[in-house]
Coordinates of C-alpha atoms and ligand atoms in Angstrom, one line a residue:
M25 CA -0.8 -22.1 -21.5
M26 CA 1.8 -21.9 -24.3
R27 CA 2.3 -18.2 -23.7
R28 CA 2.8 -18.8 -19.9
A29 CA 5.5 -21.4 -20.6
G30 CA 7.4 -19.0 -22.9
L31 CA 7.4 -16.3 -20.2
V32 CA 8.8 -18.7 -17.6
L33 CA 11.7 -19.6 -19.9
A34 CA 12.5 -16.0 -20.7
A35 CA 12.6 -15.3 -17.0
M36 CA 14.9 -18.2 -16.2
A37 CA 17.3 -17.1 -18.9
L38 CA 17.5 -13.6 -17.5
G39 CA 17.8 -14.7 -14.0
F40 CA 20.7 -17.0 -14.8
S41 CA 22.8 -14.5 -16.5
S42 CA 22.1 -11.8 -13.8
T43 CA 23.0 -14.1 -11.0
A44 CA 26.2 -15.2 -12.5
S45 CA 27.3 -11.6 -13.1
A46 CA 26.2 -10.4 -9.6
Q47 CA 28.5 -12.9 -8.0
M48 CA 31.4 -11.7 -10.0
A49 CA 30.6 -8.0 -9.8
P50 CA 33.4 -5.9 -8.5
K51 CA 32.9 -3.7 -5.4
A52 CA 32.4 -0.6 -7.6
A53 CA 31.4 -0.5 -11.3
P54 CA 34.6 -0.2 -13.4
I55 CA 35.3 3.3 -14.6
A56 CA 36.0 1.9 -18.0
A57 CA 32.3 1.3 -18.4
E58 CA 31.8 5.0 -18.9
K59 CA 34.0 4.9 -22.1
M60 CA 32.2 2.0 -23.6
A61 CA 30.0 2.3 -26.6
K62 CA 26.3 2.8 -26.0
P63 CA 25.4 -0.2 -23.8
S64 CA 22.1 -1.0 -25.4
T65 CA 23.6 -1.6 -28.8
M66 CA 26.3 -4.0 -27.7
A67 CA 26.3 -7.6 -26.5
R68 CA 26.5 -7.9 -22.7
P69 CA 29.8 -9.1 -21.4
A70 CA 29.4 -12.1 -19.2
A71 CA 31.0 -10.5 -16.2
S72 CA 29.4 -7.1 -16.4
A73 CA 27.5 -5.6 -13.5
A74 CA 24.2 -6.5 -15.2
R75 CA 21.8 -5.3 -12.6
P76 CA 20.2 -2.1 -11.5
K77 CA 22.1 0.0 -9.0
L78 CA 19.0 0.9 -7.1
V79 CA 15.5 -0.4 -6.8
V80 CA 12.9 2.3 -6.0
M81 CA 9.6 1.1 -4.7
I82 CA 6.9 3.8 -4.6
V83 CA 3.5 3.0 -3.1
V84 CA 0.7 5.6 -3.4
D85 CA -1.7 4.7 -0.6
Q86 CA -5.3 4.4 -2.0
M87 CA -4.4 5.4 -5.6
R88 CA -7.2 4.2 -7.9
A89 CA -5.9 3.1 -11.3
D90 CA -8.5 5.3 -13.0
Y91 CA -6.9 8.5 -11.4
I92 CA -4.4 8.2 -14.3
E93 CA -7.1 8.2 -16.9
K94 CA -9.0 11.0 -15.2
F95 CA -6.2 13.3 -14.1
R96 CA -3.2 12.7 -16.4
G97 CA -4.0 15.7 -18.6
Q98 CA -3.3 17.9 -15.6
W99 CA 0.1 16.4 -14.8
T100 CA 3.2 18.0 -16.0
S101 CA 6.1 16.4 -14.1
G102 CA 6.8 13.0 -12.3
L103 CA 3.5 11.3 -12.8
K104 CA 3.3 12.4 -16.4
R105 CA 6.8 11.1 -17.0
L106 CA 6.0 7.8 -15.4
V107 CA 2.9 7.3 -17.4
E108 CA 4.7 8.1 -20.6
Q109 CA 8.0 6.3 -20.0
S110 CA 6.9 3.3 -18.0
A111 CA 5.6 -0.1 -18.7
W112 CA 2.1 0.8 -17.7
F113 CA -0.2 -2.1 -16.6
R114 CA -3.6 -0.7 -16.9
E115 CA -5.7 -3.6 -15.6
A116 CA -3.7 -4.6 -12.5
A117 CA -5.8 -5.6 -9.6
Y118 CA -5.4 -7.4 -6.3
P119 CA -6.9 -10.9 -6.5
Y120 CA -8.1 -11.0 -2.9
A121 CA -10.8 -9.5 -0.7
A122 CA -8.7 -7.9 2.1
T123 CA -7.9 -4.7 0.2
E124 CA -6.2 -2.9 3.2
T125 CA -2.9 -1.1 3.6
C126 CA -0.9 -3.7 5.4
V127 CA -2.1 -6.4 3.1
G128 CA -1.3 -4.5 -0.1
H129 CA 2.2 -3.5 1.1
A130 CA 3.0 -7.1 2.1
T131 CA 1.8 -8.3 -1.3
I132 CA 3.9 -5.7 -3.2
S133 CA 6.9 -6.4 -0.9
T134 CA 6.9 -10.2 -1.0
G135 CA 5.1 -11.3 -4.1
A136 CA 2.9 -13.5 -1.9
L137 CA -0.8 -13.3 -1.4
P138 CA -2.2 -12.9 2.2
A139 CA -3.2 -16.6 2.3
I140 CA 0.6 -17.2 2.3
S141 CA 2.1 -14.1 3.8
G142 CA -0.3 -14.2 6.8
M143 CA -1.0 -10.5 6.4
V144 CA -4.8 -10.6 6.3
A145 CA -5.7 -7.1 7.5
N146 CA -4.3 -4.0 9.2
A147 CA -5.4 -5.6 12.5
W148 CA -7.0 -8.9 13.4
W149 CA -8.5 -10.6 16.5
D150 CA -5.8 -12.7 18.1
R151 CA -7.6 -15.8 19.4
E152 CA -4.9 -16.7 21.9
S153 CA -4.7 -13.3 23.8
Q154 CA -8.4 -12.5 23.0
K155 CA -7.2 -9.0 21.9
M156 CA -6.9 -7.1 18.6
T157 CA -3.4 -7.1 17.2
N158 CA -1.9 -4.8 14.7
C159 CA -0.2 -6.4 11.7
T160 CA 3.2 -4.9 12.9
A161 CA 2.7 -5.3 16.6
D162 CA 5.8 -7.1 18.1
P163 CA 5.9 -7.6 21.9
K164 CA 9.7 -8.1 21.7
A165 CA 10.4 -4.9 19.8
K166 CA 10.7 -1.4 21.2
N167 CA 10.0 1.8 19.2
S168 CA 12.3 4.8 19.4
G169 CA 11.9 8.3 18.2
Y170 CA 14.0 10.7 16.2
A171 CA 14.6 14.3 17.3
G172 CA 13.0 13.7 20.7
A173 CA 9.9 11.9 19.6
A174 CA 8.7 9.4 22.2
P175 CA 6.7 6.6 20.6
K176 CA 4.9 3.8 22.4
G177 CA 4.9 0.1 21.8
G178 CA 7.0 -2.0 19.5
D179 CA 6.7 -2.8 15.8
S180 CA 8.4 -5.1 13.4
V181 CA 7.7 -7.4 10.5
W182 CA 7.8 -10.6 12.6
Q183 CA 4.2 -11.6 11.8
L184 CA 5.0 -11.6 8.1
R185 CA 5.4 -15.3 7.1
V186 CA 7.7 -14.9 4.1
P187 CA 10.8 -12.8 3.4
A188 CA 10.4 -9.5 1.7
F189 CA 12.0 -8.8 -1.7
A190 CA 14.4 -6.4 0.2
D191 CA 15.4 -9.3 2.5
E192 CA 16.2 -11.6 -0.4
L193 CA 18.1 -8.8 -2.2
R194 CA 20.3 -8.2 0.8
F195 CA 20.9 -11.9 1.4
Q196 CA 21.5 -13.0 -2.2
G197 CA 23.0 -9.8 -3.7
G198 CA 26.6 -10.8 -3.0
A199 CA 27.6 -7.2 -2.0
A200 CA 26.4 -4.6 0.5
T201 CA 22.8 -3.7 -0.1
R202 CA 21.3 -0.8 1.8
V203 CA 17.5 -0.9 2.5
V204 CA 15.8 2.3 3.5
T205 CA 12.0 2.9 3.7
F206 CA 9.8 5.9 4.6
S207 CA 6.1 6.4 5.1
L208 CA 3.7 8.1 7.5
K209 CA 2.4 4.6 8.4
A210 CA 4.4 2.0 10.3
R211 CA 2.7 -0.9 8.4
A212 CA 3.7 0.6 5.1
S213 CA 7.3 1.4 5.9
I214 CA 7.8 -1.9 7.8
M215 CA 6.2 -4.2 5.2
L216 CA 8.3 -2.6 2.4
G217 CA 11.5 -2.7 4.4
G218 CA 11.3 -6.4 5.5
H219 CA 13.1 -7.9 8.4
K220 CA 16.5 -6.1 8.4
A221 CA 16.1 -2.7 6.8
D222 CA 19.0 -0.3 7.6
A223 CA 16.2 2.1 8.4
A224 CA 12.4 1.9 8.4
T225 CA 10.9 5.2 9.4
W226 CA 7.4 6.3 10.0
F227 CA 5.4 9.1 11.6
E228 CA 3.6 8.7 14.9
G229 CA 1.9 11.5 17.0
D230 CA 4.2 14.4 16.3
G231 CA 7.5 12.9 15.2
W232 CA 9.4 10.4 13.1
V233 CA 10.0 7.0 14.7
T234 CA 11.5 3.6 14.1
S235 CA 11.9 0.4 16.2
N236 CA 15.0 -1.2 17.7
V237 CA 14.6 -4.0 15.1
Y238 CA 16.0 -1.5 12.5
G239 CA 19.0 0.7 12.4
T240 CA 18.9 4.4 13.5
L241 CA 20.6 6.6 10.9
P242 CA 22.2 9.8 12.0
F243 CA 21.1 11.7 8.9
I244 CA 17.4 11.0 9.7
E245 CA 18.0 12.4 13.2
A246 CA 19.7 15.5 11.8
Y247 CA 17.0 16.0 9.2
A248 CA 14.1 15.6 11.7
K249 CA 15.9 18.1 14.0
A250 CA 16.5 20.6 11.3
H251 CA 13.0 20.2 9.8
P252 CA 10.4 19.7 12.5
V253 CA 7.0 19.0 11.1
K254 CA 5.5 21.8 13.3
A255 CA 7.4 24.2 11.0
D256 CA 4.5 23.6 8.6
Y257 CA 2.1 25.1 11.1
G258 CA 0.4 28.1 9.6
K259 CA 0.8 26.9 6.0
T260 CA -2.4 26.7 3.9
W261 CA -3.4 24.0 1.4
A262 CA -4.9 26.0 -1.5
L263 CA -6.0 24.9 -4.9
S264 CA -3.1 24.4 -7.3
L265 CA -5.2 24.8 -10.5
P266 CA -7.9 27.3 -11.5
R267 CA -11.3 26.3 -10.0
S268 CA -12.6 25.4 -13.5
A269 CA -10.0 22.6 -13.8
Y270 CA -11.7 20.5 -11.0
L271 CA -14.2 17.8 -11.6
Y272 CA -17.3 17.2 -9.4
E273 CA -18.6 19.6 -6.7
E274 CA -16.3 21.6 -4.5
K275 CA -18.2 20.2 -1.4
A276 CA -17.8 16.5 -1.9
L277 CA -21.0 14.6 -1.2
G278 CA -20.8 12.3 1.9
A279 CA -17.4 13.8 2.9
S280 CA -16.3 14.4 6.4
A281 CA -13.5 17.0 6.9
P282 CA -10.7 16.4 9.4
S283 CA -10.9 18.3 12.7
G284 CA -10.5 22.1 12.2
W285 CA -11.3 22.1 8.5
D286 CA -14.5 22.4 6.5
L287 CA -15.4 21.1 3.1
T288 CA -14.2 24.0 1.0
F289 CA -10.7 25.2 0.0
P290 CA -8.4 26.6 1.3
H291 CA -7.5 24.3 4.2
P292 CA -5.4 26.1 6.8
L293 CA -2.9 24.0 8.9
R294 CA -3.8 25.9 12.1
G295 CA -5.1 23.1 14.3
K296 CA -8.4 22.9 15.9
S297 CA -8.5 26.2 17.8
G298 CA -6.8 28.3 15.1
G299 CA -4.4 29.5 17.7
S300 CA -0.7 29.6 17.4
E301 CA 0.4 26.2 18.7
A302 CA 0.8 22.9 16.8
D303 CA -1.9 20.8 18.5
E304 CA -3.2 17.2 17.7
S305 CA -5.5 18.5 15.1
F306 CA -2.6 20.3 13.3
Y307 CA -0.8 16.9 13.0
G308 CA -4.0 15.3 11.6
Q309 CA -4.3 18.2 9.1
W310 CA -0.7 17.9 8.1
A311 CA -0.9 14.2 7.5
T312 CA -4.1 14.9 5.4
S313 CA -2.3 17.4 3.2
P314 CA 0.2 17.5 0.4
F315 CA 2.8 18.9 2.7
A316 CA 3.4 15.4 4.3
D317 CA 4.0 14.0 0.8
S318 CA 6.6 16.7 0.1
Y319 CA 8.3 15.9 3.5
L320 CA 8.5 12.2 2.6
T321 CA 10.0 13.2 -0.8
Q322 CA 12.7 15.3 0.8
L323 CA 13.5 12.6 3.3
A324 CA 13.9 10.1 0.4
E325 CA 16.2 12.6 -1.5
T326 CA 18.3 13.1 1.7
A327 CA 18.7 9.3 2.0
I328 CA 19.9 9.1 -1.6
D329 CA 22.5 11.8 -0.9
Q330 CA 23.6 10.8 2.6
L331 CA 23.8 7.0 2.0
G332 CA 25.0 7.3 -1.6
L333 CA 22.2 4.9 -2.7
G334 CA 22.9 3.4 -6.0
K335 CA 26.7 3.9 -5.7
G336 CA 27.7 0.9 -3.7
G337 CA 28.8 -2.5 -4.8
G338 CA 25.3 -4.0 -4.5
T339 CA 21.8 -3.1 -5.6
D340 CA 20.3 -0.8 -3.0
Y341 CA 16.6 -0.5 -2.2
L342 CA 14.6 2.6 -1.4
G343 CA 10.9 2.3 -0.5
V344 CA 8.6 5.3 -0.1
S345 CA 4.9 4.9 0.7
Y346 CA 2.9 8.1 0.4
S347 CA 0.1 7.9 3.0
S348 CA -1.6 11.3 2.7
T349 CA -3.4 10.3 -0.5
D350 CA -5.2 7.7 1.7
Y351 CA -6.1 10.1 4.5
V352 CA -7.4 12.6 2.1
G353 CA -9.4 9.9 0.2
H354 CA -11.0 8.6 3.4
A355 CA -12.0 12.1 4.5
F356 CA -13.3 13.5 1.2
G357 CA -13.9 10.5 -1.1
P358 CA -12.4 9.8 -4.5
Q359 CA -14.8 12.3 -6.2
S360 CA -13.4 15.4 -4.5
W361 CA -11.3 18.4 -5.4
E362 CA -9.0 17.4 -2.5
V363 CA -8.1 14.1 -4.1
Q364 CA -7.6 15.7 -7.5
D365 CA -5.3 18.4 -6.0
M366 CA -3.3 15.8 -4.0
Y367 CA -2.3 14.2 -7.3
V368 CA -1.4 17.5 -8.9
R369 CA 1.0 18.1 -6.0
L370 CA 2.3 14.5 -6.0
D371 CA 3.1 14.9 -9.7
K372 CA 5.5 17.7 -8.7
D373 CA 7.0 15.8 -5.8
L374 CA 7.6 12.7 -7.9
G375 CA 9.1 14.9 -10.6
E376 CA 11.6 16.2 -8.1
L377 CA 12.4 12.8 -6.9
L378 CA 13.0 11.4 -10.4
K379 CA 15.2 14.4 -11.2
H380 CA 17.2 13.8 -8.1
L381 CA 17.5 10.1 -8.9
D382 CA 18.7 10.9 -12.5
E383 CA 21.3 13.3 -11.1
K384 CA 22.6 11.2 -8.3
V385 CA 22.1 7.6 -9.4
G386 CA 22.0 8.2 -13.1
A387 CA 19.0 7.9 -15.4
G388 CA 18.8 4.3 -16.5
N389 CA 20.8 2.9 -13.6
Y390 CA 17.8 2.5 -11.3
V391 CA 14.5 0.6 -11.8
L392 CA 11.4 2.1 -10.3
A393 CA 8.0 0.5 -9.5
L394 CA 5.0 2.5 -8.6
S395 CA 1.8 0.9 -7.4
A396 CA -0.9 1.3 -4.7
D397 CA -1.9 -0.9 -1.8
H398 CA -5.7 -0.7 -2.6
G399 CA -8.3 1.5 -4.3
V400 CA -11.3 3.1 -2.7
V401 CA -15.1 3.1 -3.0
P402 CA -17.0 6.4 -3.7
T403 CA -19.0 7.7 -0.8
P404 CA -22.4 5.8 -0.5
E405 CA -24.1 9.2 -0.8
S406 CA -22.5 10.0 -4.2
M407 CA -23.3 6.5 -5.5
A408 CA -26.9 6.6 -4.2
Q409 CA -27.3 9.8 -6.3
T410 CA -26.8 7.8 -9.4
G411 CA -29.6 5.4 -8.4
V412 CA -27.2 2.6 -7.6
D413 CA -27.9 0.5 -4.5
A414 CA -25.4 1.8 -1.9
G415 CA -25.3 2.6 1.8
D416 CA -23.7 2.0 5.2
L417 CA -23.4 -1.6 6.5
H418 CA -23.5 -1.1 10.2
I419 CA -21.2 -3.7 11.7
P420 CA -22.5 -3.4 15.3
D421 CA -25.9 -4.4 13.9
V422 CA -24.4 -7.6 12.4
Q423 CA -23.1 -8.4 15.9
Q424 CA -26.4 -7.8 17.5
K425 CA -28.3 -9.9 15.0
I426 CA -25.9 -12.8 15.6
E427 CA -26.4 -12.5 19.4
D428 CA -30.2 -12.4 19.0
A429 CA -30.2 -15.4 16.7
L430 CA -28.1 -17.4 19.2
K431 CA -30.2 -16.5 22.3
S432 CA -33.1 -18.7 21.2
F433 CA -30.6 -21.7 21.0
G434 CA -29.5 -21.1 24.6
Y435 CA -26.1 -19.5 23.9
T436 CA -25.0 -16.9 26.4
S437 CA -24.2 -13.4 25.2
P438 CA -21.6 -12.3 24.0
A439 CA -21.1 -15.2 21.7
V440 CA -19.1 -12.9 19.3
A441 CA -15.7 -11.9 20.6
R442 CA -15.1 -9.3 17.9
I443 CA -15.9 -8.3 14.3
A444 CA -12.8 -6.9 12.7
S445 CA -12.8 -5.7 9.1
A446 CA -15.2 -8.3 7.6
D447 CA -14.2 -11.1 9.9
V448 CA -16.5 -12.5 12.6
Y449 CA -14.6 -14.1 15.5
F450 CA -16.7 -16.1 18.0
A451 CA -15.8 -16.4 21.7
P452 CA -13.6 -19.5 22.5
G453 CA -15.4 -22.8 21.8
I454 CA -18.5 -21.2 20.2
Y455 CA -17.8 -21.8 16.6
D456 CA -16.8 -25.5 17.2
K457 CA -20.1 -25.9 19.0
L458 CA -22.0 -24.1 16.2
K459 CA -20.5 -26.5 13.6
M460 CA -22.2 -29.4 15.6
E461 CA -25.5 -27.5 15.6
P462 CA -26.4 -26.9 12.0
T463 CA -29.8 -25.3 12.8
A464 CA -28.2 -22.7 15.1
L465 CA -25.4 -22.0 12.5
S466 CA -28.0 -21.6 9.7
A467 CA -29.9 -19.1 11.9
V468 CA -26.7 -17.1 12.4
L469 CA -25.9 -17.1 8.7
A470 CA -29.5 -16.1 7.9
A471 CA -29.4 -13.3 10.5
I472 CA -26.2 -11.9 9.0
R473 CA -27.6 -12.1 5.4
G474 CA -30.6 -10.1 6.7
V475 CA -28.6 -7.0 7.6
P476 CA -28.9 -4.3 5.0
G477 CA -25.8 -4.2 2.8
V478 CA -24.7 -7.8 3.3
A479 CA -24.3 -9.8 0.1
D480 CA -23.1 -13.1 1.5
V481 CA -21.2 -14.7 4.3
Y482 CA -18.6 -17.5 4.1
R483 CA -17.7 -20.0 6.8
A484 CA -14.0 -20.5 7.5
E485 CA -14.0 -24.1 6.1
Q486 CA -15.3 -22.8 2.8
L487 CA -12.2 -20.7 2.3
T488 CA -9.3 -22.9 3.5
D489 CA -8.6 -24.5 0.1
R490 CA -7.7 -22.1 -2.6
P491 CA -8.7 -21.8 -5.3
A492 CA -11.9 -23.2 -3.9
T493 CA -14.4 -22.6 -6.7
N494 CA -15.0 -20.7 -9.8
S495 CA -16.7 -17.9 -7.9
P496 CA -14.4 -14.9 -8.2
I497 CA -15.7 -13.5 -4.9
R498 CA -15.1 -16.7 -3.0
N499 CA -11.7 -17.1 -4.6
A500 CA -10.9 -13.5 -3.6
E501 CA -11.9 -14.3 0.0
A502 CA -9.9 -17.5 -0.1
N503 CA -6.8 -15.7 -1.3
S504 CA -6.8 -13.5 1.8
F505 CA -7.8 -16.2 4.2
F506 CA -5.2 -17.4 6.7
P507 CA -6.9 -19.8 9.2
A508 CA -5.1 -18.7 12.4
R509 CA -5.8 -15.0 11.9
S510 CA -9.0 -14.8 9.8
G511 CA -12.5 -15.0 11.2
D512 CA -14.8 -17.9 11.8
L513 CA -17.2 -16.2 9.4
V514 CA -16.3 -13.7 6.7
I515 CA -18.9 -11.1 5.6
V516 CA -19.1 -10.0 2.0
P517 CA -20.8 -6.6 1.7
K518 CA -22.9 -5.7 -1.4
P519 CA -21.0 -3.6 -4.0
Y520 CA -20.9 0.1 -3.0
W521 CA -21.9 -0.7 0.6
L522 CA -19.4 0.6 3.1
G523 CA -18.8 -1.3 6.3
V524 CA -19.0 1.2 9.2
S525 CA -18.4 0.9 12.9
S526 CA -21.4 3.0 13.9
P527 CA -24.7 1.4 14.8
A528 CA -27.8 1.9 12.6
G529 CA -29.1 5.5 12.9
K530 CA -25.7 6.9 13.8
A531 CA -23.7 8.6 11.1
R532 CA -20.1 7.6 10.3
D533 CA -17.4 10.2 11.0
Y534 CA -15.4 9.8 7.8
G535 CA -16.1 9.9 4.1
T536 CA -15.4 6.5 2.7
G537 CA -13.2 3.3 2.8
H538 CA -12.0 0.2 1.2
G539 CA -11.4 -3.5 2.0
T540 CA -13.8 -5.4 -0.2
P541 CA -13.4 -7.9 -3.0
Y542 CA -14.8 -5.4 -5.6
Y543 CA -12.8 -4.0 -8.5
Y544 CA -12.9 -0.4 -7.2
D545 CA -10.9 -1.6 -4.2
Q546 CA -8.8 -4.1 -6.0
R547 CA -7.8 -2.2 -9.2
V548 CA -4.5 -0.2 -8.8
P549 CA -1.8 1.1 -11.2
I550 CA 1.4 -0.7 -11.8
L551 CA 4.1 1.4 -13.5
L552 CA 7.6 0.1 -14.0
M553 CA 10.3 2.4 -15.3
G554 CA 14.1 2.3 -15.8
W555 CA 16.7 -0.3 -15.9
G556 CA 15.8 -3.4 -17.9
I557 CA 12.2 -2.2 -18.5
Q558 CA 10.6 -1.9 -21.9
K559 CA 8.0 0.9 -21.9
G560 CA 4.6 0.4 -23.2
E561 CA 0.9 -0.1 -22.3
Y562 CA -0.3 -3.5 -21.2
F563 CA -3.9 -4.6 -20.7
G564 CA -3.4 -8.1 -19.5
A565 CA -4.8 -9.0 -16.1
V566 CA -1.9 -8.8 -13.7
T567 CA -1.6 -8.3 -9.9
P568 CA 0.7 -6.3 -7.6
A569 CA 2.0 -9.8 -6.5
D570 CA 3.8 -9.7 -9.9
I571 CA 6.0 -6.7 -8.9
A572 CA 8.4 -8.6 -6.6
P573 CA 9.0 -11.5 -8.9
T574 CA 9.7 -9.1 -11.7
L575 CA 12.2 -7.1 -9.7
A576 CA 13.8 -10.3 -8.5
A577 CA 14.3 -11.4 -12.1
L578 CA 15.9 -8.1 -12.9
C579 CA 18.2 -8.4 -9.9
G580 CA 19.0 -12.0 -10.5
I581 CA 17.7 -13.3 -7.2
T582 CA 15.2 -16.0 -6.2
L583 CA 12.2 -15.5 -4.0
S584 CA 11.2 -18.3 -1.6
T585 CA 7.6 -18.2 -2.7
H586 CA 5.5 -16.1 -5.0
D587 CA 1.9 -16.1 -6.1
G588 CA 2.7 -13.6 -8.9
R589 CA 4.7 -14.0 -12.0
V590 CA 7.5 -12.2 -13.8
L591 CA 6.0 -9.5 -16.0
S592 CA 8.3 -10.5 -18.8
E593 CA 6.3 -8.7 -21.4
A594 CA 7.7 -5.5 -19.9
L595 CA 11.4 -6.6 -19.8
E596 CA 13.9 -5.4 -22.3
K597 CA 15.2 -8.2 -24.4
N598 CA 18.8 -7.1 -23.7
P599 CA 19.0 -5.1 -20.5
P600 CA 21.7 -2.5 -20.6
V601 CA 24.9 -2.7 -18.6
A602 CA 24.5 -0.7 -15.4
K603 CA 26.6 2.5 -15.7
P604 CA 28.4 4.3 -12.9
A605 CA 26.6 7.6 -12.1
T606 CA 28.0 10.6 -13.8
A607 CA 27.3 13.0 -10.9
H608 CA 28.9 12.5 -7.5
Ligands
LIG903 ZN1 -7.1 3.5 3.9

């Protein structure tokens, strides 16, 4: 209690001085600052531009925290530097059950948990339209493509119920703030960018796209034209290290290779047929390869150059979410040569990006946060080999068991409208009726609990007040429960059981997944480096919802709501004065 009170005070003090100076900050940092004595050794003048020039948010999709412990000895560049020079939070974990991409990015981006942000899954059942809706689907928005790409639909952040950190930075910064985000995934780029990004760009089908909600930047058009993804056709993903450097077996147990590949290296990017054209399988292979990560890195570097990020009057924001680590993890599982090699390659990409930031923005002028949107569970087959109870939880069987249980009470089938993620949505009126018929409801709950792999099931009304109980699982479920969007019932799988969309007896067509309230899905790295950050290793229990409040404190702005806290243990006592970049 005492410790917490001290942290709040420290944060307030920092926030006050930064806000005051941001309002008075000149359009460009004064040249005289260059000639000053070493900033860290002098007292901060009240009117200095005491804020980072650029906030860089890196999300590595599906990066387990223990990849650092396992693989860091093989890293020589960016990831190595981050681990060595950052404030490294080694026991960070999401405190909720819905460990999915949209949810994690929304939490990192806003500092609010899904119960507040409303981002409860990548997609949920919309009771009004009786249809599935993606977390970014916006009927009023229209997507558009760069370099001739022709995307469908419309995406925006309108279903997010709180502003993003980037929105607040732009609104409160007092000077022009540029917000640019890149990812292969719409939900990643959009959640990081918030409501008014200058550009939020993602990959769809065979090209780079955005939506009319965001700006369209000429440099992205030019880059996409000059560097078509299909130029990577014919490349080969080969091992980066000697074979003896890899852990586990070359053929990962329980893995399922993308179309056109098998389970051994090398993986050629030649599509399904192996012909000479970039087909659909080629784009799937590309997205599941380190080449896509490199492309995103180069896009980010181009944005830094073309927009002069970190050189304007305000604090700029660059968000990059690396998606291929997730696609590779889903296909091959965390215990695979493929995942290990992805991180060897990402280490090099991030090394280049950091070098570029140092040269163009100036080392120490930017603050960088790296985290992940969720972890991942090993394949059930690899866990079962250790003797641990593990398997596939066949969701269609859950649905069938519910229908069977209700038939004897006179309910007409289908009583279940949809099971999405772990959420069971009944057809209109059914759940209200069930609540009036306790024996029928009990029969449904018993039927669900009888399906192999189910640990428990919660009713909506058990999750609406958070924190509801001392049960960590129920609290985790409550933290990602948003009544209008979450299910009438929420299924909790047993640990190491994978929810799959195939019925019993039919094999799943991918390696593994995530989305449970267990630590292997919840635990992710948090690394903070650069302006205002005190490097070190921290073992306290923190969450990715703490990232946005911490960046807000550094930038001297206030978030409307946050479930996280300022990670004040990682803040420098006297943040340096932001310096103008030396290279132009
Ligand atoms: Zn995933």
